[in-house]
Tab-separated table of C-alpha atoms in Angstrom:
chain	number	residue	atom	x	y	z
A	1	UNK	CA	45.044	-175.074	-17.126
A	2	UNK	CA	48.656	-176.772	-16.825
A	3	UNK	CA	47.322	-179.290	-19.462
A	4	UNK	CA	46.614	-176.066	-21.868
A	5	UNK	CA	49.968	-174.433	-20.582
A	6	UNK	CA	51.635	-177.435	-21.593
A	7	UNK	CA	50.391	-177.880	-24.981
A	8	UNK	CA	50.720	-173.881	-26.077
A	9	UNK	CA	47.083	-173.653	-26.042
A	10	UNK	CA	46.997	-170.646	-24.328
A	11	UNK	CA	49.670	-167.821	-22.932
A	12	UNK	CA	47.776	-166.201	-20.850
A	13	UNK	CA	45.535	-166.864	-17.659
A	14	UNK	CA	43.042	-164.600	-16.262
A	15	UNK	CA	41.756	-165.239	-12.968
A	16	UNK	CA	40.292	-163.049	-10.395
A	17	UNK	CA	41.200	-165.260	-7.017
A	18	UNK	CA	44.331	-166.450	-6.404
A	19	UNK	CA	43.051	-169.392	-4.391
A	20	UNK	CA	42.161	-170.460	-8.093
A	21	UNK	CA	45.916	-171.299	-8.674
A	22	UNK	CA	46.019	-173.080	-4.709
A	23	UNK	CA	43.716	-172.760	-1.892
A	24	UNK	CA	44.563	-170.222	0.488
A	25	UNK	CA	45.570	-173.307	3.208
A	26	UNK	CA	48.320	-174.689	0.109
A	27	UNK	CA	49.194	-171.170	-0.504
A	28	UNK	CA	52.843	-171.934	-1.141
A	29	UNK	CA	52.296	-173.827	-3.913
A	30	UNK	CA	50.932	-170.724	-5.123
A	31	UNK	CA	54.143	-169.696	-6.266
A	32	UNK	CA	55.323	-173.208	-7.974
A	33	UNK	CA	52.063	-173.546	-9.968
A	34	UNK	CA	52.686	-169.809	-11.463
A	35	UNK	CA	56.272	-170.107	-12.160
A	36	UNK	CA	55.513	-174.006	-13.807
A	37	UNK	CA	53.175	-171.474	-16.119
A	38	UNK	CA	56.103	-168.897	-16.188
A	39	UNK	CA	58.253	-171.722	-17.376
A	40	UNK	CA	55.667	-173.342	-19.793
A	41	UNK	CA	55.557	-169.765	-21.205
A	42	UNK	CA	52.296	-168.730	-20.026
A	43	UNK	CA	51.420	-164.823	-18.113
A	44	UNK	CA	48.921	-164.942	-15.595
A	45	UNK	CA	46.931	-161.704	-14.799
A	46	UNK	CA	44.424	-161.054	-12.174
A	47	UNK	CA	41.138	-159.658	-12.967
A	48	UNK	CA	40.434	-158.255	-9.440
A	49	UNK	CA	41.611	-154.874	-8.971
A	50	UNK	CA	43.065	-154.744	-5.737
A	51	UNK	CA	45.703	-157.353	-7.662
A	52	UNK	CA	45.320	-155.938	-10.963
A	53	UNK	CA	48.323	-154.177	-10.337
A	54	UNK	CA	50.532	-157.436	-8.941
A	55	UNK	CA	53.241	-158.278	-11.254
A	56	UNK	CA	52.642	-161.805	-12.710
A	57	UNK	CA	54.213	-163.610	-9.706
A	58	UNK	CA	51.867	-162.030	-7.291
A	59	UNK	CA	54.009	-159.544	-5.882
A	60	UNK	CA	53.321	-155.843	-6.107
């Protein structure tokens, strides 16, 4: 993902777990891994609905 982020390949991540970004026992670096794709100008979007409705960063 960062090496897709990096090159423009893609703007947008869908993913329906966020222990796909970090595993829940690293969750802090949660946060740094979406704003690295913030900064590398890539969105990411959950696909599960209970965080469907998250803003990008993960917060409601």
């Amino acid at each position: 993902m960062r090496e897709l982020a990096e090159t423009g390949s893609i703007d947008t991540v869908i993913t329906r777990w966020p222990s796909s970004i970090a595993p829940d026992q690293a969750s802090e670096l949660r946060h740094h891994e979406i704003a690295w794709l913030h900064d590398h100008g890539t969105r990411l979007h959950y696909a599960w609905e209970a965080l469907a409705t998250t803003d990008n960063d993960g917060t409601s």
